[in-house]
């Protein structure tokens, strides 16, 4: 049974103050529903359910295969997903399930353009690497063709920290040096969100990037300030979806290789 004439302590105080103010008590005794008691299910929701993704599988020493919903950008067979930014096919050399930078022919980029994504890419500094500083296995992976995450052999090789492996080039140094030694495969897992621009072409929301190398966090939701210039400071210019671009760097050291590249659009 619902209890009649129930008056809470607080209500009692209010009524008492009303009496003293000369307000009719009878008019103020109306009861209103009390809030329902909180139950666990009231703060749980069930839809929409996340889509089921079958994770990749890694056998000992081998590459982690792509999850079921990824766009495979290189599966060891050919560069059909890639092209030259100058036009025409990507002309880097595919062999033994990997591809190697062909410095004569310049950068390559994906045919498909992207905005927000999770990117997995594996790269190897050759065992016979030479050179020092930036001239030792230099390459890079560019988000939307604009923003470079540095690839470099930083295993026992010092350089300016905002140009180190995993730096947002010339902007933000990595949080750690997680290099494997030349001849071993390094893995980048990159989470990137595209910028949103104002009418005037500046960022309303800048691009953000998270970079994990070999399971170690290098960039933690880092705001990108603009393009990653070799000379000068970042530039901001309005752009739309863009490709993943891999850098052919002009240094004379032996070329690096890539394998197992896939992307999940977010
Ligand atoms: Mg580079």
Tab-separated table of C-alpha atoms and ligand atoms in Angstrom:
chain	number	residue	atom	x	y	z
A	1	UNK	CA	0.000	0.000	0.000
A	2	UNK	CA	1.120	3.438	-0.816
A	3	UNK	CA	1.569	5.412	2.334
A	4	UNK	CA	-0.808	8.342	2.537
A	5	UNK	CA	-0.062	11.629	4.155
A	6	UNK	CA	3.619	10.893	3.778
A	7	UNK	CA	5.655	13.983	4.402
A	8	UNK	CA	9.387	13.870	4.030
A	9	UNK	CA	11.654	15.734	6.373
A	10	UNK	CA	12.489	18.293	3.719
A	11	UNK	CA	8.839	18.727	2.753
A	12	UNK	CA	8.068	19.174	6.455
A	13	UNK	CA	10.574	21.981	6.637
A	14	UNK	CA	9.037	23.582	3.560
A	15	UNK	CA	5.522	23.251	4.982
A	16	UNK	CA	6.619	24.642	8.330
A	17	UNK	CA	8.073	27.635	6.576
A	18	UNK	CA	4.862	28.032	4.574
A	19	UNK	CA	2.768	27.973	7.744
A	20	UNK	CA	4.911	30.696	9.152
A	21	UNK	CA	4.424	32.552	5.873
A	22	UNK	CA	0.634	32.172	6.183
A	23	UNK	CA	0.217	29.737	3.244
A	24	UNK	CA	-2.601	27.147	3.418
A	25	UNK	CA	-1.185	23.745	4.498
A	26	UNK	CA	-4.033	21.850	2.814
A	27	UNK	CA	-3.124	23.237	-0.606
A	28	UNK	CA	0.486	22.052	-0.299
A	29	UNK	CA	-0.098	18.398	0.693
A	30	UNK	CA	-0.507	17.112	-2.861
A	31	UNK	CA	1.754	14.138	-3.514
A	32	UNK	CA	3.975	13.834	-6.586
A	33	UNK	CA	5.646	10.641	-7.884
A	34	UNK	CA	9.036	9.959	-6.390
A	35	UNK	CA	11.962	9.048	-8.682
A	36	UNK	CA	12.073	5.347	-9.461
A	37	UNK	CA	14.727	3.408	-7.615
A	38	UNK	CA	17.856	2.985	-9.767
A	39	UNK	CA	18.440	-0.557	-11.043
A	40	UNK	CA	21.554	-1.855	-12.855
A	41	UNK	CA	19.751	-2.252	-16.180
A	42	UNK	CA	18.720	1.387	-16.261
A	43	UNK	CA	22.285	2.499	-17.110
A	44	UNK	CA	22.983	-0.269	-19.647
A	45	UNK	CA	22.243	-0.163	-23.365
A	46	UNK	CA	22.472	-2.921	-25.931
A	47	UNK	CA	22.263	-1.408	-29.382
A	48	UNK	CA	23.896	-0.813	-31.730
A	49	UNK	CA	26.134	-3.820	-31.215
A	50	UNK	CA	29.767	-3.379	-32.443
A	51	UNK	CA	30.398	-5.319	-35.633
A	52	UNK	CA	32.196	-8.620	-35.196
A	53	UNK	CA	35.769	-8.485	-36.523
A	54	UNK	CA	37.926	-11.571	-36.771
A	55	UNK	CA	41.400	-10.498	-35.621
A	56	UNK	CA	44.518	-11.292	-37.598
A	57	UNK	CA	46.691	-14.239	-36.681
A	58	UNK	CA	50.450	-14.159	-36.133
A	59	UNK	CA	52.511	-17.302	-36.313
A	60	UNK	CA	55.990	-17.148	-34.812
A	61	UNK	CA	58.156	-14.584	-36.608
A	62	UNK	CA	55.562	-13.938	-39.286
A	63	UNK	CA	53.476	-10.872	-40.062
A	64	UNK	CA	50.140	-10.356	-38.309
A	65	UNK	CA	47.467	-11.007	-40.912
A	66	UNK	CA	44.791	-8.394	-41.599
A	67	UNK	CA	41.528	-8.430	-39.630
A	68	UNK	CA	38.380	-9.333	-41.518
A	69	UNK	CA	37.117	-5.789	-42.169
A	70	UNK	CA	40.425	-4.222	-43.289
A	71	UNK	CA	41.261	-2.883	-46.730
A	72	UNK	CA	44.446	-4.714	-47.673
A	73	UNK	CA	46.901	-2.285	-49.270
A	74	UNK	CA	49.708	-4.808	-49.736
A	75	UNK	CA	49.420	-8.543	-49.249
A	76	UNK	CA	52.825	-9.534	-50.589
A	77	UNK	CA	51.787	-9.981	-54.203
A	78	UNK	CA	51.675	-6.669	-56.086
A	79	UNK	CA	51.361	-2.890	-55.854
A	80	UNK	CA	47.976	-2.709	-57.560
A	81	UNK	CA	46.616	-0.546	-54.708
A	82	UNK	CA	49.418	1.994	-55.248
A	83	UNK	CA	50.452	4.565	-57.837
A	84	UNK	CA	53.058	7.236	-58.431
A	85	UNK	CA	51.993	10.729	-57.248
A	86	UNK	CA	53.368	11.912	-60.597
A	87	UNK	CA	50.915	9.620	-62.395
A	88	UNK	CA	51.301	6.054	-63.607
A	89	UNK	CA	51.991	2.852	-61.696
A	90	UNK	CA	54.010	2.513	-58.498
A	91	UNK	CA	57.426	1.265	-59.577
A	92	UNK	CA	58.980	-0.048	-56.390
A	93	UNK	CA	60.200	-3.629	-56.556
A	94	UNK	CA	58.053	-6.465	-55.203
A	95	UNK	CA	59.917	-9.636	-54.185
A	96	UNK	CA	59.638	-12.397	-51.588
A	97	UNK	CA	56.316	-11.086	-50.247
A	98	UNK	CA	57.683	-7.586	-49.548
A	99	UNK	CA	58.400	-4.453	-51.566
A	100	UNK	CA	61.508	-2.312	-51.514
A	101	UNK	CA	61.833	1.426	-52.112
A	102	UNK	CA	63.082	2.213	-55.616
A	103	UNK	CA	64.740	5.573	-55.047
A	104	UNK	CA	65.005	6.408	-58.758
A	105	UNK	CA	61.242	6.441	-59.169
A	106	UNK	CA	60.166	8.606	-56.206
A	107	UNK	CA	57.362	8.312	-53.670
A	108	UNK	CA	54.354	6.028	-53.999
A	109	UNK	CA	50.827	6.550	-52.695
A	110	UNK	CA	47.589	4.628	-52.394
A	111	UNK	CA	45.052	5.032	-55.171
A	112	UNK	CA	42.342	5.220	-52.547
A	113	UNK	CA	41.957	8.343	-50.405
A	114	UNK	CA	41.187	8.247	-46.704
A	115	UNK	CA	40.001	10.410	-43.811
A	116	UNK	CA	39.858	8.699	-40.411
A	117	UNK	CA	41.572	5.342	-40.095
A	118	UNK	CA	43.608	2.709	-38.309
A	119	UNK	CA	46.696	1.806	-40.345
A	120	UNK	CA	48.998	-1.189	-39.913
A	121	UNK	CA	52.313	-1.123	-41.745
A	122	UNK	CA	55.515	-3.136	-41.300
A	123	UNK	CA	58.940	-1.968	-42.413
A	124	UNK	CA	62.475	-3.260	-42.340
A	125	UNK	CA	65.817	-1.503	-42.276
A	126	UNK	CA	68.196	-3.738	-44.276
A	127	UNK	CA	70.941	-5.503	-42.375
A	128	UNK	CA	73.596	-3.837	-44.525
A	129	UNK	CA	72.360	-0.297	-43.737
A	130	UNK	CA	74.928	2.496	-43.888
A	131	UNK	CA	75.004	6.211	-43.102
A	132	UNK	CA	74.301	8.300	-40.014
A	133	UNK	CA	71.637	10.677	-38.757
A	134	UNK	CA	68.872	11.303	-41.285
A	135	UNK	CA	70.867	9.547	-44.015
A	136	UNK	CA	70.314	6.045	-42.607
A	137	UNK	CA	67.218	4.218	-43.836
A	138	UNK	CA	65.108	7.359	-44.130
A	139	UNK	CA	61.562	6.976	-45.405
A	140	UNK	CA	58.214	7.988	-43.977
A	141	UNK	CA	54.518	7.336	-44.010
A	142	UNK	CA	52.270	10.330	-44.752
A	143	UNK	CA	48.674	10.663	-43.572
A	144	UNK	CA	46.380	12.096	-46.248
A	145	UNK	CA	49.484	12.795	-48.320
A	146	UNK	CA	50.288	15.704	-45.939
A	147	UNK	CA	51.651	14.690	-42.560
A	148	UNK	CA	54.765	12.529	-42.185
A	149	UNK	CA	55.427	10.045	-39.426
A	150	UNK	CA	59.159	9.495	-39.746
A	151	UNK	CA	60.680	6.158	-40.656
A	152	UNK	CA	64.428	6.012	-39.970
A	153	UNK	CA	66.992	3.630	-38.537
A	154	UNK	CA	67.272	5.009	-34.997
A	155	UNK	CA	68.866	1.824	-33.647
A	156	UNK	CA	72.123	3.230	-32.233
A	157	UNK	CA	71.780	6.240	-34.508
A	158	UNK	CA	71.212	9.715	-33.092
A	159	UNK	CA	69.517	12.605	-34.851
A	160	UNK	CA	67.400	15.618	-33.908
A	161	UNK	CA	64.611	14.222	-31.717
A	162	UNK	CA	61.758	15.739	-33.711
A	163	UNK	CA	63.118	13.883	-36.725
A	164	UNK	CA	63.549	10.550	-34.942
A	165	UNK	CA	61.624	7.384	-35.815
A	166	UNK	CA	57.978	7.909	-34.964
A	167	UNK	CA	58.225	11.694	-34.764
A	168	UNK	CA	55.587	13.855	-36.357
A	169	UNK	CA	58.387	15.109	-38.563
A	170	UNK	CA	59.906	18.413	-37.350
A	171	UNK	CA	57.044	18.790	-34.844
A	172	UNK	CA	56.691	16.257	-32.056
A	173	UNK	CA	59.364	13.764	-30.939
A	174	UNK	CA	58.304	10.202	-30.105
A	175	UNK	CA	57.718	9.239	-26.459
A	176	UNK	CA	60.203	6.351	-26.800
A	177	UNK	CA	62.751	4.720	-29.071
A	178	UNK	CA	61.318	1.260	-29.757
A	179	UNK	CA	63.569	0.294	-32.684
A	180	UNK	CA	64.366	-3.253	-33.604
A	181	UNK	CA	67.811	-3.734	-35.052
A	182	UNK	CA	68.486	-3.713	-38.805
A	183	UNK	CA	67.273	-6.861	-40.526
A	184	UNK	CA	64.287	-7.246	-38.157
A	185	UNK	CA	60.755	-6.067	-38.928
A	186	UNK	CA	59.270	-3.015	-37.234
A	187	UNK	CA	55.515	-2.583	-36.921
A	188	UNK	CA	53.605	0.697	-36.906
A	189	UNK	CA	49.994	0.796	-35.798
A	190	UNK	CA	48.651	4.272	-36.420
A	191	UNK	CA	45.295	5.785	-35.501
A	192	UNK	CA	44.537	9.015	-37.317
A	193	UNK	CA	41.654	11.451	-37.385
A	194	UNK	CA	41.415	13.963	-40.214
A	195	UNK	CA	41.229	17.694	-39.546
A	196	UNK	CA	38.059	19.733	-39.817
A	197	UNK	CA	38.586	23.134	-41.392
A	198	UNK	CA	37.007	26.524	-40.866
A	199	UNK	CA	35.834	28.557	-43.829
A	200	UNK	CA	39.096	30.509	-43.789
A	201	UNK	CA	41.152	27.330	-44.260
A	202	UNK	CA	42.545	27.077	-40.718
A	203	UNK	CA	41.836	24.100	-38.471
A	204	UNK	CA	38.612	24.054	-36.482
A	205	UNK	CA	39.844	20.663	-35.210
A	206	UNK	CA	43.453	19.704	-36.074
A	207	UNK	CA	44.453	16.239	-37.214
A	208	UNK	CA	45.229	13.903	-34.314
A	209	UNK	CA	47.545	10.912	-34.404
A	210	UNK	CA	48.427	7.972	-32.191
A	211	UNK	CA	51.436	5.852	-33.167
A	212	UNK	CA	52.476	2.522	-31.656
A	213	UNK	CA	55.754	0.928	-32.774
A	214	UNK	CA	56.306	-2.709	-31.902
A	215	UNK	CA	53.693	-2.420	-29.121
A	216	UNK	CA	55.247	0.739	-27.637
A	217	UNK	CA	53.371	4.058	-27.641
A	218	UNK	CA	55.255	6.796	-29.543
A	219	UNK	CA	52.529	9.398	-30.157
A	220	UNK	CA	49.569	9.643	-27.801
A	221	UNK	CA	46.699	11.431	-29.563
A	222	UNK	CA	49.119	14.126	-30.691
A	223	UNK	CA	47.677	17.206	-32.377
A	224	UNK	CA	49.357	17.797	-35.752
A	225	UNK	CA	50.166	21.478	-36.279
A	226	UNK	CA	50.256	21.463	-40.076
A	227	UNK	CA	52.327	20.010	-42.890
A	228	UNK	CA	55.641	18.382	-41.956
A	229	UNK	CA	58.142	20.590	-43.742
A	230	UNK	CA	61.846	19.795	-44.080
A	231	UNK	CA	62.595	23.529	-44.276
A	232	UNK	CA	60.422	25.960	-42.376
A	233	UNK	CA	57.419	25.580	-40.124
A	234	UNK	CA	54.091	23.737	-40.490
A	235	UNK	CA	51.673	25.086	-43.049
A	236	UNK	CA	47.892	24.754	-42.805
A	237	UNK	CA	45.908	24.573	-46.009
A	238	UNK	CA	42.429	23.164	-46.528
A	239	UNK	CA	42.373	19.641	-47.952
A	240	UNK	CA	39.995	16.751	-48.357
A	241	UNK	CA	40.533	12.983	-48.150
A	242	UNK	CA	44.071	11.970	-49.106
A	243	UNK	CA	46.240	8.929	-49.793
A	244	UNK	CA	48.720	7.058	-47.631
A	245	UNK	CA	52.054	8.105	-49.129
A	246	UNK	CA	55.404	6.359	-48.646
A	247	UNK	CA	58.530	8.438	-48.959
A	248	UNK	CA	61.425	7.753	-51.267
A	249	UNK	CA	64.198	9.657	-49.498
A	250	UNK	CA	67.217	10.789	-51.425
A	251	UNK	CA	69.872	9.588	-48.994
A	252	UNK	CA	72.394	7.106	-50.445
A	253	UNK	CA	71.873	4.347	-47.830
A	254	UNK	CA	70.457	0.946	-48.931
A	255	UNK	CA	66.677	1.083	-49.478
A	256	UNK	CA	64.215	-0.131	-46.874
A	257	UNK	CA	61.360	-2.600	-47.400
A	258	UNK	CA	57.681	-2.825	-46.455
A	259	UNK	CA	55.212	-5.657	-45.988
A	260	UNK	CA	51.729	-6.398	-44.681
A	261	UNK	CA	49.933	-3.064	-45.042
A	262	UNK	CA	46.262	-2.762	-44.203
A	263	UNK	CA	43.860	-0.043	-43.155
A	264	UNK	CA	40.499	0.130	-41.386
A	265	UNK	CA	38.405	3.191	-42.117
A	266	UNK	CA	36.823	4.697	-39.019
B	1	LIG	MG1	61.455	10.704	-43.838
